[in-house]
JSON list of C-alpha atoms in Angstrom, two decimals:
[
{"chain": "A", "resi": 17, "resn": "MET", "atom": "CA", "xyz": [-41.69, 1.20, 47.21]},
{"chain": "A", "resi": 18, "resn": "THR", "atom": "CA", "xyz": [-40.41, 4.21, 48.96]},
{"chain": "A", "resi": 19, "resn": "ARG", "atom": "CA", "xyz": [-40.70, 7.73, 47.26]},
{"chain": "A", "resi": 20, "resn": "SER", "atom": "CA", "xyz": [-37.29, 7.81, 46.20]},
{"chain": "A", "resi": 21, "resn": "GLU", "atom": "CA", "xyz": [-37.51, 4.12, 44.58]},
{"chain": "A", "resi": 22, "resn": "HIS", "atom": "CA", "xyz": [-40.59, 5.62, 42.61]},
{"chain": "A", "resi": 23, "resn": "LEU", "atom": "CA", "xyz": [-38.59, 8.67, 41.51]},
{"chain": "A", "resi": 24, "resn": "VAL", "atom": "CA", "xyz": [-35.74, 6.51, 40.39]},
{"chain": "A", "resi": 25, "resn": "MET", "atom": "CA", "xyz": [-38.10, 4.43, 38.37]},
{"chain": "A", "resi": 26, "resn": "LEU", "atom": "CA", "xyz": [-39.97, 7.47, 36.91]},
{"chain": "A", "resi": 27, "resn": "ILE", "atom": "CA", "xyz": [-36.65, 8.88, 35.62]},
{"chain": "A", "resi": 28, "resn": "CYS", "atom": "CA", "xyz": [-35.30, 5.57, 34.23]},
{"chain": "A", "resi": 29, "resn": "MET", "atom": "CA", "xyz": [-38.57, 5.23, 32.50]},
{"chain": "A", "resi": 30, "resn": "TRP", "atom": "CA", "xyz": [-38.50, 8.94, 31.10]},
{"chain": "A", "resi": 31, "resn": "LEU", "atom": "CA", "xyz": [-34.81, 8.59, 30.08]},
{"chain": "A", "resi": 32, "resn": "CYS", "atom": "CA", "xyz": [-36.07, 5.62, 27.88]},
{"chain": "A", "resi": 33, "resn": "LEU", "atom": "CA", "xyz": [-39.29, 7.01, 26.62]},
{"chain": "A", "resi": 34, "resn": "PHE", "atom": "CA", "xyz": [-38.12, 10.54, 25.56]},
{"chain": "A", "resi": 35, "resn": "PRO", "atom": "CA", "xyz": [-35.63, 9.13, 22.95]},
{"chain": "A", "resi": 36, "resn": "LEU", "atom": "CA", "xyz": [-38.07, 6.59, 21.62]},
{"chain": "A", "resi": 37, "resn": "VAL", "atom": "CA", "xyz": [-40.94, 8.93, 21.15]},
{"chain": "A", "resi": 38, "resn": "THR", "atom": "CA", "xyz": [-38.59, 11.61, 19.54]},
{"chain": "A", "resi": 39, "resn": "ALA", "atom": "CA", "xyz": [-37.48, 8.97, 17.26]},
{"chain": "A", "resi": 40, "resn": "ILE", "atom": "CA", "xyz": [-40.87, 7.80, 16.27]},
{"chain": "A", "resi": 41, "resn": "VAL", "atom": "CA", "xyz": [-41.89, 11.45, 15.69]},
{"chain": "A", "resi": 42, "resn": "TYR", "atom": "CA", "xyz": [-38.91, 12.35, 13.45]},
{"chain": "A", "resi": 43, "resn": "LEU", "atom": "CA", "xyz": [-39.67, 8.82, 11.28]},
{"chain": "A", "resi": 44, "resn": "ASP", "atom": "CA", "xyz": [-43.27, 9.67, 11.22]},
{"chain": "A", "resi": 45, "resn": "MET", "atom": "CA", "xyz": [-42.55, 13.23, 9.97]},
{"chain": "A", "resi": 46, "resn": "MET", "atom": "CA", "xyz": [-40.21, 11.87, 7.26]},
{"chain": "A", "resi": 47, "resn": "LEU", "atom": "CA", "xyz": [-42.70, 8.88, 6.21]},
{"chain": "A", "resi": 48, "resn": "ALA", "atom": "CA", "xyz": [-45.96, 10.85, 6.51]},
{"chain": "A", "resi": 49, "resn": "PRO", "atom": "CA", "xyz": [-45.26, 14.76, 6.35]},
{"chain": "A", "resi": 50, "resn": "THR", "atom": "CA", "xyz": [-48.97, 15.60, 5.43]},
{"chain": "A", "resi": 51, "resn": "TRP", "atom": "CA", "xyz": [-50.73, 13.70, 8.12]},
{"chain": "A", "resi": 52, "resn": "PRO", "atom": "CA", "xyz": [-52.61, 15.53, 10.68]},
{"chain": "A", "resi": 53, "resn": "VAL", "atom": "CA", "xyz": [-51.32, 15.67, 14.22]},
{"chain": "A", "resi": 54, "resn": "TRP", "atom": "CA", "xyz": [-53.81, 13.39, 15.81]},
{"chain": "A", "resi": 55, "resn": "SER", "atom": "CA", "xyz": [-52.89, 10.58, 13.23]},
{"chain": "A", "resi": 56, "resn": "ARG", "atom": "CA", "xyz": [-49.10, 10.93, 14.01]},
{"chain": "A", "resi": 57, "resn": "THR", "atom": "CA", "xyz": [-49.87, 10.77, 17.74]},
{"chain": "A", "resi": 58, "resn": "MET", "atom": "CA", "xyz": [-51.82, 7.63, 16.99]},
{"chain": "A", "resi": 59, "resn": "VAL", "atom": "CA", "xyz": [-49.06, 6.02, 15.14]},
{"chain": "A", "resi": 60, "resn": "ALA", "atom": "CA", "xyz": [-46.31, 7.22, 17.82]},
{"chain": "A", "resi": 61, "resn": "THR", "atom": "CA", "xyz": [-48.42, 5.81, 20.56]},
{"chain": "A", "resi": 62, "resn": "ALA", "atom": "CA", "xyz": [-49.35, 2.80, 18.92]},
{"chain": "A", "resi": 63, "resn": "VAL", "atom": "CA", "xyz": [-45.59, 1.94, 18.67]},
{"chain": "A", "resi": 64, "resn": "ALA", "atom": "CA", "xyz": [-44.40, 3.39, 22.02]},
{"chain": "A", "resi": 65, "resn": "VAL", "atom": "CA", "xyz": [-46.73, 1.92, 24.33]},
{"chain": "A", "resi": 66, "resn": "PRO", "atom": "CA", "xyz": [-45.85, -1.89, 23.47]},
{"chain": "A", "resi": 67, "resn": "VAL", "atom": "CA", "xyz": [-42.30, -1.19, 23.18]},
{"chain": "A", "resi": 68, "resn": "MET", "atom": "CA", "xyz": [-42.20, 0.66, 26.87]},
{"chain": "A", "resi": 69, "resn": "ILE", "atom": "CA", "xyz": [-44.52, -2.31, 28.09]},
{"chain": "A", "resi": 70, "resn": "TYR", "atom": "CA", "xyz": [-42.50, -5.09, 26.69]},
{"chain": "A", "resi": 71, "resn": "LEU", "atom": "CA", "xyz": [-39.20, -4.00, 26.19]},
{"chain": "A", "resi": 72, "resn": "VAL", "atom": "CA", "xyz": [-38.22, -1.15, 28.12]},
{"chain": "A", "resi": 73, "resn": "ARG", "atom": "CA", "xyz": [-40.10, -1.78, 31.72]},
{"chain": "A", "resi": 74, "resn": "PRO", "atom": "CA", "xyz": [-38.62, -5.29, 31.79]},
{"chain": "A", "resi": 75, "resn": "ASN", "atom": "CA", "xyz": [-35.16, -4.08, 31.27]},
{"chain": "A", "resi": 76, "resn": "VAL", "atom": "CA", "xyz": [-35.49, -1.03, 33.67]},
{"chain": "A", "resi": 77, "resn": "MET", "atom": "CA", "xyz": [-36.90, -3.46, 36.46]},
{"chain": "A", "resi": 78, "resn": "LYS", "atom": "CA", "xyz": [-34.00, -6.00, 35.78]},
{"chain": "A", "resi": 79, "resn": "MET", "atom": "CA", "xyz": [-31.35, -3.06, 36.12]},
{"chain": "A", "resi": 80, "resn": "ILE", "atom": "CA", "xyz": [-33.06, -1.74, 39.49]},
{"chain": "A", "resi": 81, "resn": "ALA", "atom": "CA", "xyz": [-33.35, -5.24, 40.64]},
{"chain": "A", "resi": 82, "resn": "ARG", "atom": "CA", "xyz": [-29.63, -5.99, 39.99]},
{"chain": "A", "resi": 83, "resn": "HIS", "atom": "CA", "xyz": [-28.68, -2.92, 41.82]},
{"chain": "A", "resi": 84, "resn": "HIS", "atom": "CA", "xyz": [-30.60, -4.30, 44.91]},
{"chain": "A", "resi": 85, "resn": "GLY", "atom": "CA", "xyz": [-28.90, -7.62, 44.52]},
{"chain": "A", "resi": 86, "resn": "MET", "atom": "CA", "xyz": [-32.31, -9.31, 43.89]},
{"chain": "A", "resi": 87, "resn": "THR", "atom": "CA", "xyz": [-33.98, -11.00, 40.85]},
{"chain": "A", "resi": 88, "resn": "VAL", "atom": "CA", "xyz": [-36.91, -9.32, 39.27]},
{"chain": "A", "resi": 89, "resn": "GLN", "atom": "CA", "xyz": [-39.40, -11.34, 41.24]},
{"chain": "A", "resi": 90, "resn": "GLU", "atom": "CA", "xyz": [-37.93, -10.81, 44.46]},
{"chain": "A", "resi": 91, "resn": "TYR", "atom": "CA", "xyz": [-37.80, -7.11, 43.69]},
{"chain": "A", "resi": 92, "resn": "GLU", "atom": "CA", "xyz": [-41.38, -7.00, 42.91]},
{"chain": "A", "resi": 93, "resn": "ILE", "atom": "CA", "xyz": [-42.18, -8.78, 46.06]},
{"chain": "A", "resi": 94, "resn": "ALA", "atom": "CA", "xyz": [-40.07, -6.71, 48.26]},
{"chain": "A", "resi": 95, "resn": "CYS", "atom": "CA", "xyz": [-41.61, -3.47, 46.81]},
{"chain": "A", "resi": 96, "resn": "CYS", "atom": "CA", "xyz": [-45.08, -4.26, 45.90]},
{"chain": "A", "resi": 97, "resn": "ASP", "atom": "CA", "xyz": [-46.64, -6.94, 48.00]},
{"chain": "A", "resi": 98, "resn": "PRO", "atom": "CA", "xyz": [-46.13, -6.01, 51.69]},
{"chain": "A", "resi": 99, "resn": "GLU", "atom": "CA", "xyz": [-47.57, -9.13, 52.88]},
{"chain": "A", "resi": 100, "resn": "ARG", "atom": "CA", "xyz": [-45.28, -11.40, 51.27]},
{"chain": "A", "resi": 101, "resn": "ARG", "atom": "CA", "xyz": [-42.08, -9.38, 52.19]},
{"chain": "A", "resi": 102, "resn": "ALA", "atom": "CA", "xyz": [-39.57, -11.57, 54.09]}
]
């Protein structure tokens, strides 16, 4: 991946992560207002990480691959596996 493609991926992932974490933190504040910060952080990350890995990342990859006119598999090969590039 080029530096600009990494930047695009970073921005897309952050644009998805920020509202997700904000919503989780607000929900956590409403449901458990007396919990210490470490436990709120544990709950927020326990929800945010799987959502990012299983929902957000695949959809961001699909969006970027479509922009390049490729499938996700073709895009990952083209960007991440220089030995298999066509």
